[in-house]
PDB file of C-alpha atoms in Angstrom:
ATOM      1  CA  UNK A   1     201.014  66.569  84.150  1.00 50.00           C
ATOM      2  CA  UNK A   2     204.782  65.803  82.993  1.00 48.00           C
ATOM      3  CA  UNK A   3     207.143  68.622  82.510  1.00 49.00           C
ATOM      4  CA  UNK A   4     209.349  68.840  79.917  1.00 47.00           C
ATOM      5  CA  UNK A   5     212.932  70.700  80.796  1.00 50.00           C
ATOM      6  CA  UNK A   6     212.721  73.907  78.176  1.00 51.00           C
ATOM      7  CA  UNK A   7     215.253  73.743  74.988  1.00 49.00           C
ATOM      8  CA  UNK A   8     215.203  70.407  74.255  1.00 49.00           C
ATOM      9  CA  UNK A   9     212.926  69.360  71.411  1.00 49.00           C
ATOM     10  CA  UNK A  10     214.507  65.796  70.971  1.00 50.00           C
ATOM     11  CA  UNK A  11     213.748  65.396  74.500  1.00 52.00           C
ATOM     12  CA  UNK A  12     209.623  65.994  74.326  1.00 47.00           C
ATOM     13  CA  UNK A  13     209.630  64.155  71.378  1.00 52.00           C
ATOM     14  CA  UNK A  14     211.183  60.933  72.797  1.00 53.00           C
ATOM     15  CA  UNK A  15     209.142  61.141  75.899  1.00 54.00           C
ATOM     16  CA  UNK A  16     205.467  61.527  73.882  1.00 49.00           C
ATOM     17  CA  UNK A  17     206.991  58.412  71.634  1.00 51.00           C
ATOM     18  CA  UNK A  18     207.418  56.724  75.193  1.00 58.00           C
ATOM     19  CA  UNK A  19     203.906  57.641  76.431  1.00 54.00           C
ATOM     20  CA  UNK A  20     201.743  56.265  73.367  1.00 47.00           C
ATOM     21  CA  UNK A  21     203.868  53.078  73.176  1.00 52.00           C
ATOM     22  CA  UNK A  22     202.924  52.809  76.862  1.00 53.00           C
ATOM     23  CA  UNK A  23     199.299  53.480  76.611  1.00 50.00           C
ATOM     24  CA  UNK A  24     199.041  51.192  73.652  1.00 47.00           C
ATOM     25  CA  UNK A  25     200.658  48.333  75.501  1.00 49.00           C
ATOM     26  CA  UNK A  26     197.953  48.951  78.470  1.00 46.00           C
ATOM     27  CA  UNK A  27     195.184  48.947  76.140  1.00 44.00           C
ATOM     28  CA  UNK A  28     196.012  45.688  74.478  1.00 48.00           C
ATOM     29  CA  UNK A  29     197.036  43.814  77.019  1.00 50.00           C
ATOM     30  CA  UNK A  30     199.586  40.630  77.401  1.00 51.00           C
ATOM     31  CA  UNK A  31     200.130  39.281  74.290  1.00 51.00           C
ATOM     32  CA  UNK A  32     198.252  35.844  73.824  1.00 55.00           C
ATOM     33  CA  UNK A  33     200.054  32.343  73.762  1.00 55.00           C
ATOM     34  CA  UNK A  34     199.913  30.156  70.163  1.00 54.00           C
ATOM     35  CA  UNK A  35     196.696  27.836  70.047  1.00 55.00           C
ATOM     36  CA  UNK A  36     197.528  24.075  68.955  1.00 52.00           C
ATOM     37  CA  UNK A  37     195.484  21.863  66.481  1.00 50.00           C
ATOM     38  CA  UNK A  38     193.869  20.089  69.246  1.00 49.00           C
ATOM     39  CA  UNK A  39     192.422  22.708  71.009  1.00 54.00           C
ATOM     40  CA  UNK A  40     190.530  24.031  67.926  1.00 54.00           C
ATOM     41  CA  UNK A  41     188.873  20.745  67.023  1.00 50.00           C
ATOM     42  CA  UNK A  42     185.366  20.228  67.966  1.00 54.00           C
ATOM     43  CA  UNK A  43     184.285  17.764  71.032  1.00 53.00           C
ATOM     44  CA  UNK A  44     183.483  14.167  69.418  1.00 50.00           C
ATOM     45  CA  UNK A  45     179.211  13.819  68.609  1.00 52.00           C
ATOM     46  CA  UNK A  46     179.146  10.426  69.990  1.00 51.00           C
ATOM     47  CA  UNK A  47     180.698  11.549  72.769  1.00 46.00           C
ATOM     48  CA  UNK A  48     178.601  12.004  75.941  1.00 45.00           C
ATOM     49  CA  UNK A  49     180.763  14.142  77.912  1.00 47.00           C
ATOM     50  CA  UNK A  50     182.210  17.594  76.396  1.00 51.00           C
ATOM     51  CA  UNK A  51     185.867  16.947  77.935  1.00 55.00           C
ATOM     52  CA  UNK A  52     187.011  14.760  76.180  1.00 62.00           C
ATOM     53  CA  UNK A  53     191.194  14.504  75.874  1.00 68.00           C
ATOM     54  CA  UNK A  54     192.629  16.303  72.958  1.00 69.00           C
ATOM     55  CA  UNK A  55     194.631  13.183  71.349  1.00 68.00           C
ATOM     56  CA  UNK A  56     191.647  10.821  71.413  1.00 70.00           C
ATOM     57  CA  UNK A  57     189.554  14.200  68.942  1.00 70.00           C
ATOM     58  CA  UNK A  58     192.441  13.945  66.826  1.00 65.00           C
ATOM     59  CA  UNK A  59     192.229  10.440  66.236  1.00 66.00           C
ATOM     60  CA  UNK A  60     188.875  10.129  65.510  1.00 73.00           C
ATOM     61  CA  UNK A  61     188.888  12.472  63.035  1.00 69.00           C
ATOM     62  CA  UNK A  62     191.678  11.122  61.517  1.00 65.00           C
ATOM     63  CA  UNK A  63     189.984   7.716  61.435  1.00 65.00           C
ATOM     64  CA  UNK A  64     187.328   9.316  59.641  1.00 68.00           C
ATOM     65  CA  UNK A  65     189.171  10.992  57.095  1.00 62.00           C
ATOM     66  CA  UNK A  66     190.655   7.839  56.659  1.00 56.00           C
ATOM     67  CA  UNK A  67     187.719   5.671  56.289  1.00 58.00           C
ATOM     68  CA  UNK A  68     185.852   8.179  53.867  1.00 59.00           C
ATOM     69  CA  UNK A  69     188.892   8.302  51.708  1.00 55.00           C
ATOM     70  CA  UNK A  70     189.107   4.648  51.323  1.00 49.00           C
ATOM     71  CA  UNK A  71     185.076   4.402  50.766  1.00 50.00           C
ATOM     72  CA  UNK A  72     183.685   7.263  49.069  1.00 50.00           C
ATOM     73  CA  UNK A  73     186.424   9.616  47.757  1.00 51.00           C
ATOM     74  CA  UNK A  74     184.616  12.639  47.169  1.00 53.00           C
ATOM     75  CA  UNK A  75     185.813  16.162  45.319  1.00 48.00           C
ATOM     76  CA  UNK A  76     184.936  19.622  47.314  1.00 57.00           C
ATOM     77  CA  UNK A  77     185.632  21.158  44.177  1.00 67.00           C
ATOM     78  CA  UNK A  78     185.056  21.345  40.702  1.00 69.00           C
ATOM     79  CA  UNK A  79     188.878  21.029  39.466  1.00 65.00           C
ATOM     80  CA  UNK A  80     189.259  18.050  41.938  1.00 70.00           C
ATOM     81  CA  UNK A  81     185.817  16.453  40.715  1.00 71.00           C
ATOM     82  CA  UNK A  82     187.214  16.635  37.616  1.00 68.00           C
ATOM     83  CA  UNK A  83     190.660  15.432  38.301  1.00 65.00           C
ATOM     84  CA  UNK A  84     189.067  12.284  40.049  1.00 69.00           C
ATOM     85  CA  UNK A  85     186.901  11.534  36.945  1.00 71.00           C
ATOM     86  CA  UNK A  86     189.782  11.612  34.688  1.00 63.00           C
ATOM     87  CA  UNK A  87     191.857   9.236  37.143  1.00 61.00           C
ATOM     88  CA  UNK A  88     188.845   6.603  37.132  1.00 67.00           C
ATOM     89  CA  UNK A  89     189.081   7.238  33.136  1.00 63.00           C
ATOM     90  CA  UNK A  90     192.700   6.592  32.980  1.00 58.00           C
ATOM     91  CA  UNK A  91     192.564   3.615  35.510  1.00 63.00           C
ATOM     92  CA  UNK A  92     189.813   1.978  33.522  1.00 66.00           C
ATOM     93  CA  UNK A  93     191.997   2.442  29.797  1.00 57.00           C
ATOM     94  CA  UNK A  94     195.042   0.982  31.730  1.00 56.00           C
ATOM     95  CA  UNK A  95     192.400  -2.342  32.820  1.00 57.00           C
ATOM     96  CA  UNK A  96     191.283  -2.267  29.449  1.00 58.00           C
ATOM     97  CA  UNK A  97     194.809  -2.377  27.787  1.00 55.00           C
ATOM     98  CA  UNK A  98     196.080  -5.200  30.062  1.00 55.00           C
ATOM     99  CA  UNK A  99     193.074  -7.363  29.000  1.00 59.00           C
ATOM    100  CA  UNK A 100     193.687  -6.239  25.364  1.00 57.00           C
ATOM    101  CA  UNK A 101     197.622  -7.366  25.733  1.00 57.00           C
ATOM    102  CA  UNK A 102     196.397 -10.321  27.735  1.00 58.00           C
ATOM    103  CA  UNK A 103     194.248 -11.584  25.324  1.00 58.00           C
ATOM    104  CA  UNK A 104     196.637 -10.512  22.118  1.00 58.00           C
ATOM    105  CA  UNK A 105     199.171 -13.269  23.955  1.00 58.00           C
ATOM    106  CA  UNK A 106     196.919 -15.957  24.240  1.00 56.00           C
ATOM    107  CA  UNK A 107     196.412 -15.203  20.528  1.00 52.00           C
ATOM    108  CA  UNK A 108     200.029 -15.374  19.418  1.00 53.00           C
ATOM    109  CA  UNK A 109     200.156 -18.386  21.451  1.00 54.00           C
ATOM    110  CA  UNK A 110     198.075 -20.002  19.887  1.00 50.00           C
ATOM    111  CA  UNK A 111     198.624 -19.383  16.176  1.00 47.00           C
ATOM    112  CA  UNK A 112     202.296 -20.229  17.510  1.00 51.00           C
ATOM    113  CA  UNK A 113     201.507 -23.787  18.864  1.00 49.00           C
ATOM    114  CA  UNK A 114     198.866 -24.368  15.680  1.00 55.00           C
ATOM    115  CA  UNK A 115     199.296 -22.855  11.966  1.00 59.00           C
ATOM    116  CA  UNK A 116     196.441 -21.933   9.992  1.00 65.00           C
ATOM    117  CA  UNK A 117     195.126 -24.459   7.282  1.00 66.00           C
ATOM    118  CA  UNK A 118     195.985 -21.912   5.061  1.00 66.00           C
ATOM    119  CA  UNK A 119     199.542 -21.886   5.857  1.00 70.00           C
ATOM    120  CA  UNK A 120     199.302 -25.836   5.912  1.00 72.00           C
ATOM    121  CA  UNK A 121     197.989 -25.188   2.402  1.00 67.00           C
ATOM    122  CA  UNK A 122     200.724 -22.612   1.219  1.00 73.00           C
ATOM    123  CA  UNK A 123     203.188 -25.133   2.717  1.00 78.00           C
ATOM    124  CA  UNK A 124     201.867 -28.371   0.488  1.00 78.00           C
ATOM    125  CA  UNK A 125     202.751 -28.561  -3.242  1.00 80.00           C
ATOM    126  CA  UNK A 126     199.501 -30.684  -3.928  1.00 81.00           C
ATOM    127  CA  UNK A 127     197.455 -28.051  -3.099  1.00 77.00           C
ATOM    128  CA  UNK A 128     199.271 -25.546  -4.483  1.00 80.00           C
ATOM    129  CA  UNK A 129     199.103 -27.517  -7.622  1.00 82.00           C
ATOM    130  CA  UNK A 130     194.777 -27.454  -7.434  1.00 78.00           C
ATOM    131  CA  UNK A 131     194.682 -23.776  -6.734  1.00 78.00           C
ATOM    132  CA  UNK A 132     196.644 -22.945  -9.608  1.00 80.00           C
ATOM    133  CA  UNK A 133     194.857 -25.199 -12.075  1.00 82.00           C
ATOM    134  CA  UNK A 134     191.697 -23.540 -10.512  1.00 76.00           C
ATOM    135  CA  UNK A 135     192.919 -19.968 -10.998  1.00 78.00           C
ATOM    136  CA  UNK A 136     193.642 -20.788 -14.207  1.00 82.00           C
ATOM    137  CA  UNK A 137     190.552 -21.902 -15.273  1.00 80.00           C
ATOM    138  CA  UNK A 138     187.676 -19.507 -17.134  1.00 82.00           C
ATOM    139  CA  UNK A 139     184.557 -18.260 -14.626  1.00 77.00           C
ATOM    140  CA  UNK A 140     182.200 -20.643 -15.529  1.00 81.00           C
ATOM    141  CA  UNK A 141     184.419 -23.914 -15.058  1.00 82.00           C
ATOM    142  CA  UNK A 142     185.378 -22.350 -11.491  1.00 79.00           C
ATOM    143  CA  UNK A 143     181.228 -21.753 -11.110  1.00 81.00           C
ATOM    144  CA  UNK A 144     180.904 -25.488 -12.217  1.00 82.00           C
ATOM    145  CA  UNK A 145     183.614 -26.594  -9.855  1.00 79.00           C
ATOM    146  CA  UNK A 146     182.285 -24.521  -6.852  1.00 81.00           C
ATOM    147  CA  UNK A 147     179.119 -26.123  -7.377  1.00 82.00           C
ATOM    148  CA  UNK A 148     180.177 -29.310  -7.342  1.00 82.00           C
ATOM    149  CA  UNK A 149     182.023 -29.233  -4.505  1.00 77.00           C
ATOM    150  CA  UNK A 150     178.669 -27.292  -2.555  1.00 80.00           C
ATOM    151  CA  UNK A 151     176.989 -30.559  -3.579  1.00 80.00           C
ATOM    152  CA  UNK A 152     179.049 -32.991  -1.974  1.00 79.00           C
ATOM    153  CA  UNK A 153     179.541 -31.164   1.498  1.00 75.00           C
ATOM    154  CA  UNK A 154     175.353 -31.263   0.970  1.00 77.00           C
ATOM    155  CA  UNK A 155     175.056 -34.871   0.396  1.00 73.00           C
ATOM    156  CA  UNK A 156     175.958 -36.566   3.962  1.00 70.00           C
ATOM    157  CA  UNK A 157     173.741 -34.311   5.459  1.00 67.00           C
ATOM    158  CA  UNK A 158     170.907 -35.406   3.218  1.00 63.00           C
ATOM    159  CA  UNK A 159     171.377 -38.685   3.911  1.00 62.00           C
ATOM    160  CA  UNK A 160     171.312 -37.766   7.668  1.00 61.00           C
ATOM    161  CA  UNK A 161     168.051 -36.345   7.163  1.00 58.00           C
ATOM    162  CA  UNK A 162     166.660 -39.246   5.258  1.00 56.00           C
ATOM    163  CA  UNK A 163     167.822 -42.035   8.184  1.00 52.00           C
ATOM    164  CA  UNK A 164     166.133 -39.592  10.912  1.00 53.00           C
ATOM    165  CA  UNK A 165     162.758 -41.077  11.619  1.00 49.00           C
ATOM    166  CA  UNK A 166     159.949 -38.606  10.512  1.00 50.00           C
ATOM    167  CA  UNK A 167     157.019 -40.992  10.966  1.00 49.00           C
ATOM    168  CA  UNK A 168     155.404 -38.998  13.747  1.00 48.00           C
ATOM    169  CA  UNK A 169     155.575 -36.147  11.170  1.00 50.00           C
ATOM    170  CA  UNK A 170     153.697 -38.327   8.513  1.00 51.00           C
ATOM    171  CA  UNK A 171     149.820 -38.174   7.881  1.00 51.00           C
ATOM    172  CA  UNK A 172     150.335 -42.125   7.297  1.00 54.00           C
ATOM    173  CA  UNK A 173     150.960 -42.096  11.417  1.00 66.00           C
ATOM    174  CA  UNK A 174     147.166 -41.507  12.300  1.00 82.00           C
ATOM    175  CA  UNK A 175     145.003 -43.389  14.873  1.00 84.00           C
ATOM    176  CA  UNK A 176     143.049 -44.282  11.553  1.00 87.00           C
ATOM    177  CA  UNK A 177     146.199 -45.419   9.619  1.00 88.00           C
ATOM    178  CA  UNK A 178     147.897 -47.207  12.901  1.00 89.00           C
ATOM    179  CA  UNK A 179     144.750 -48.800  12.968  1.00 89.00           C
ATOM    180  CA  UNK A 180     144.691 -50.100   9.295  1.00 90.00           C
ATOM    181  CA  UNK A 181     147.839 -51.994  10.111  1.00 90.00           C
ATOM    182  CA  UNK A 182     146.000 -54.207  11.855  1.00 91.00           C
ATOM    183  CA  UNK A 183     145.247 -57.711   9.619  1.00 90.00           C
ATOM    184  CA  UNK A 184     141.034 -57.410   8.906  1.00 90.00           C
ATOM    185  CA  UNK A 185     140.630 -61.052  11.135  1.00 89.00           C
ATOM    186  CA  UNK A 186     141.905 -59.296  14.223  1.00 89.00           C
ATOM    187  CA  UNK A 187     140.278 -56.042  13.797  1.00 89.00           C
ATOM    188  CA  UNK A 188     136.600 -58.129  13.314  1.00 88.00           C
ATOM    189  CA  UNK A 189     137.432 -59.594  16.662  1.00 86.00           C
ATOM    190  CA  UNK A 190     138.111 -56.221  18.384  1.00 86.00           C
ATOM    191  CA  UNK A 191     134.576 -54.775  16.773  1.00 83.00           C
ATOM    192  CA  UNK A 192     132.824 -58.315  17.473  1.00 77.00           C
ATOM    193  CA  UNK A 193     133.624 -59.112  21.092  1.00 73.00           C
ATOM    194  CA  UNK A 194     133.576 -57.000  24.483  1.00 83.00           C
ATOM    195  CA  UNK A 195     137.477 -56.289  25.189  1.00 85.00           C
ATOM    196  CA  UNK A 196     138.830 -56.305  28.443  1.00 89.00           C
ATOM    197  CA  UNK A 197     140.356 -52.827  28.258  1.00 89.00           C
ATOM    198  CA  UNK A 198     142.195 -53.520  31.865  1.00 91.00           C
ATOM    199  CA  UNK A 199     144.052 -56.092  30.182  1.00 91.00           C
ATOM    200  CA  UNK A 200     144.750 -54.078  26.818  1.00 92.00           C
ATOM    201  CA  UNK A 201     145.865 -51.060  28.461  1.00 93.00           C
ATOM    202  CA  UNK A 202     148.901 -53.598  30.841  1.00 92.00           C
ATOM    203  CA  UNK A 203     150.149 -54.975  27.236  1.00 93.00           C
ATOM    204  CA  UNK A 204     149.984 -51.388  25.841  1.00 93.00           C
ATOM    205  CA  UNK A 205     152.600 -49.924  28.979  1.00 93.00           C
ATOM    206  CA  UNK A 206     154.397 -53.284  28.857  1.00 92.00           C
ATOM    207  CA  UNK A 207     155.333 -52.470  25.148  1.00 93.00           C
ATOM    208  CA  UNK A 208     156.295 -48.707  25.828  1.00 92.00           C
ATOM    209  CA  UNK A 209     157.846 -49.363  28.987  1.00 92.00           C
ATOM    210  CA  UNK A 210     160.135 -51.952  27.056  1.00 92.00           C
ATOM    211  CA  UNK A 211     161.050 -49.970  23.541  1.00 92.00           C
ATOM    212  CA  UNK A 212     161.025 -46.579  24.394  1.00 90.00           C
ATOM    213  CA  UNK A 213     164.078 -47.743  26.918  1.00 90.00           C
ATOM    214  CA  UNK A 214     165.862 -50.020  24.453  1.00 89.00           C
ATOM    215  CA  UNK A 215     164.119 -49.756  20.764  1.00 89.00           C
ATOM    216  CA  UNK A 216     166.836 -52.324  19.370  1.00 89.00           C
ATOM    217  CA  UNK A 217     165.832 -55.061  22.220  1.00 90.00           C
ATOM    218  CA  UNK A 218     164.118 -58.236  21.464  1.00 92.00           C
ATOM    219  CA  UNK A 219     161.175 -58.519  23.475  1.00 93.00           C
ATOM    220  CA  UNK A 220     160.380 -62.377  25.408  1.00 92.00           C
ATOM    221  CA  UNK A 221     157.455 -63.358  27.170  1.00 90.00           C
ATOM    222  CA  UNK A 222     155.320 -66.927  27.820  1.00 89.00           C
ATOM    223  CA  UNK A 223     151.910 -65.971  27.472  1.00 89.00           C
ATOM    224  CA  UNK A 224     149.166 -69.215  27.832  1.00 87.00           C
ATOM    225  CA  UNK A 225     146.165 -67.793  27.313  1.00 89.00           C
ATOM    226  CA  UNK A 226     145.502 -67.264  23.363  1.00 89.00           C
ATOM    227  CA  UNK A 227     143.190 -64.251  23.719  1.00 90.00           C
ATOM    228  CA  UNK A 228     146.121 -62.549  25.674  1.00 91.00           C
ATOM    229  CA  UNK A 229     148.329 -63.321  22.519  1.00 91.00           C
ATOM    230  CA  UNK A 230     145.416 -62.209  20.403  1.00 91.00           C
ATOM    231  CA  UNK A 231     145.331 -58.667  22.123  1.00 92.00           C
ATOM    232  CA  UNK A 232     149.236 -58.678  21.744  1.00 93.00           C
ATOM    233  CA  UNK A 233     149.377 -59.201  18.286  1.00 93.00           C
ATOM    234  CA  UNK A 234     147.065 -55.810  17.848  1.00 93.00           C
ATOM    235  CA  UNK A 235     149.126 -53.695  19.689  1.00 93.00           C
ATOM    236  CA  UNK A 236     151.958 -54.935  18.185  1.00 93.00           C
ATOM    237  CA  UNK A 237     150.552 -54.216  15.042  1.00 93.00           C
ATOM    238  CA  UNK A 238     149.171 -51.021  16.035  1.00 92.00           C
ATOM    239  CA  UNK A 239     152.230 -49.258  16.993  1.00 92.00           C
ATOM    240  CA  UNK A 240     154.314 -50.687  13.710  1.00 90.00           C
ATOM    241  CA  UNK A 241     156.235 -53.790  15.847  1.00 93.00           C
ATOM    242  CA  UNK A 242     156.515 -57.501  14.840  1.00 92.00           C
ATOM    243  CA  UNK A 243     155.489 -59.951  16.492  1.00 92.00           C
ATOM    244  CA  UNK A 244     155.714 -63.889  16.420  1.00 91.00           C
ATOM    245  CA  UNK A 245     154.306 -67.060  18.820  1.00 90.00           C
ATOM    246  CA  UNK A 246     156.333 -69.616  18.993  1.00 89.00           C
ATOM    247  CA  UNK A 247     156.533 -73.044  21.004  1.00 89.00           C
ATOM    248  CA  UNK A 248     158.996 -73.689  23.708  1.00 84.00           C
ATOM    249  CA  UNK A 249     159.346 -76.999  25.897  1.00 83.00           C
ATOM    250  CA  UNK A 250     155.460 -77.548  25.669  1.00 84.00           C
ATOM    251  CA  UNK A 251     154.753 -73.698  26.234  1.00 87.00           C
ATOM    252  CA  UNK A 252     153.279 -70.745  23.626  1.00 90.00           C
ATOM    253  CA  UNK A 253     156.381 -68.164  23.514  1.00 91.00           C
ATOM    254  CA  UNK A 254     155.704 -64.563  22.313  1.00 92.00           C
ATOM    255  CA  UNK A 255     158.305 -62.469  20.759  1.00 92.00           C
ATOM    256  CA  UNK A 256     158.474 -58.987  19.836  1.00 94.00           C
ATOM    257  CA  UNK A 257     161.175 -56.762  17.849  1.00 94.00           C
ATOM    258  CA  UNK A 258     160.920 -53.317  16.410  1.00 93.00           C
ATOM    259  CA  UNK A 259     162.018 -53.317  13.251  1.00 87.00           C
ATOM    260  CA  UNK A 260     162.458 -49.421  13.087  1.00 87.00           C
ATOM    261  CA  UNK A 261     166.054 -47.659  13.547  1.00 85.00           C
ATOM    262  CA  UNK A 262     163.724 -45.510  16.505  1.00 87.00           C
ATOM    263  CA  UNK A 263     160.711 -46.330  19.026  1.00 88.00           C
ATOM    264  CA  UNK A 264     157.692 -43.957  18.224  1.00 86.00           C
ATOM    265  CA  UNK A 265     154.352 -44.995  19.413  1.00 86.00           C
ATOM    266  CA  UNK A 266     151.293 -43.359  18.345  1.00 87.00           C
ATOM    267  CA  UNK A 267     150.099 -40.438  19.903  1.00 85.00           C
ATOM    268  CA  UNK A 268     146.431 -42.055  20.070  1.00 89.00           C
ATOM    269  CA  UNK A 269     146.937 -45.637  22.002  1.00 91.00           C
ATOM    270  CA  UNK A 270     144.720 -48.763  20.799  1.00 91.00           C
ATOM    271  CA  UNK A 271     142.753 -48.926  23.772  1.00 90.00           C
ATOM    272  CA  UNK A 272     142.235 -45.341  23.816  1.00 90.00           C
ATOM    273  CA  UNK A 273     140.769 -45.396  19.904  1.00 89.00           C
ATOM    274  CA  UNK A 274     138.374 -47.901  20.296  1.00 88.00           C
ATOM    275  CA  UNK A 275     137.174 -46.403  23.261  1.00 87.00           C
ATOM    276  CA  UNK A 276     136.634 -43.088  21.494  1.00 85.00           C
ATOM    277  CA  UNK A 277     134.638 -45.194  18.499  1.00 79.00           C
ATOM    278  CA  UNK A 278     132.500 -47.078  20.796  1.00 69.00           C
TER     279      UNK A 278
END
């Protein structure tokens, strides 16, 4: 036990102070050294040994911060969530505005290098001249005059419609009415006699082959045998050609034009129509 000289109160008080701060310092210990980053950072998971150096951890994880920023930024909170949304918002208005301005130049720069027909029109003192003596006119004159002029933008495409060949369209195109065309003398020889369809059917391709390539062509072949000229004469006939035999040097010439603007054979062929009314 300490002893305290008698008389001195300052004195037992210092030396208690002294004994506490003593015990206290016992108790705790030696104070412990700072920790650095590295040392609290995890061991790497693909990793196969625990010790693994302290700069190569931080690098990793740096890496990965890195590469998940760049990939998949991601908000750990709602006020960041939110702050990211309304960056993508602004980002896309600012892409948006540059295509708006973008386009707006090409715009300018093109009613710049062209003017309006309007402005052409503003700019000419004939046609200032017609709109004036049409605004001055009553309702039903500029009715009349609007009319007029609907009826001759309408008329060239009329006429377009009229030289388009609608023949295919007509009931006049039948097998029955293709058919008709032929004169009555050949059409008693096709009912009389046994045709050779082999034959028929090689003029038939011949003639499609030829006009459906060039419809304007002229079409030139020797042909000696008469029935053969016969048989061409029917098809010819049948699908709306002319056709003419002629002599050349001692030999029977056949010739063939269509006399339509367009080529349009019947849907039904010769050879297959009398097959079907045999």
């Amino acid at each position: 036990m300490t002893s305290f000289p008698p008389g001195d109160d300052n004195t037992v008080e210092a030396a208690v102070c002294r004994m506490v701060t003593n015990r206290g310092s016992e108790a705790e210990g030696p104070p412990e050294s700072p920790r650095l980053i590295e040392d609290c950072l995890p061991t790497l998971p693909s990793s196969p040994s625990k010790k693994t150096s302290s700069t190569k951890r931080k690098q990793y994880y740096i890496n990965r911060a890195i590469r998940n920023s760049d990939l998949t930024p991601k908000a750990k909170g709602r006020k960041s969530l939110r702050r990211l949304e309304n960056n993508r918002y602004l980002m896309s208005l600012l892409e948006r505005d540059e295509c708006v301005a973008a386009a707006a130049d090409e715009v300018d720069s093109c009613i710049c290098a062209s003017p309006s027909i309007f402005a052409e029109a503003c700019n000419n003192e004939i046609y200032i001249e017609i709109w004036n003596d049409f605004m001055n006119r009553s309702g039903e004159e500029q009715e009349k005059v609007l009319a007029y002029l609907e009826q001759e933008v309408r008329k060239p495409r009329e006429k377009m419609n009229k030289c388009k060949d609608k023949r295919t369209e007509h009931p006049a195109y039948s097998p029955e009415e293709c058919y008709q065309r032929i004169n009555r003398s050949l059409r008693c020889t096709l009912r009389r006699r046994q045709i050779p369809m082999g034959t028929l059917e090689v003029l038939e391709e011949e003639m499609l082959s030829f006009f459906s390539v060039t419809p304007a062509s002229v079409y030139i072949a020797l042909m000696e045998n008469s029935y053969q000229r016969l048989l061409l004469h029917a098809v010819c006939q049948y699908m709306d050609l002319a056709s003419a035999s002629s002599n050349l040097e001692g030999k029977r010439q056949m010739r063939v034009v269509n006399r339509n603007r367009e080529f349009c054979p019947p849907e039904l062929l010769l050879s297959s129509y009398l097959q079907m009314k045999c």
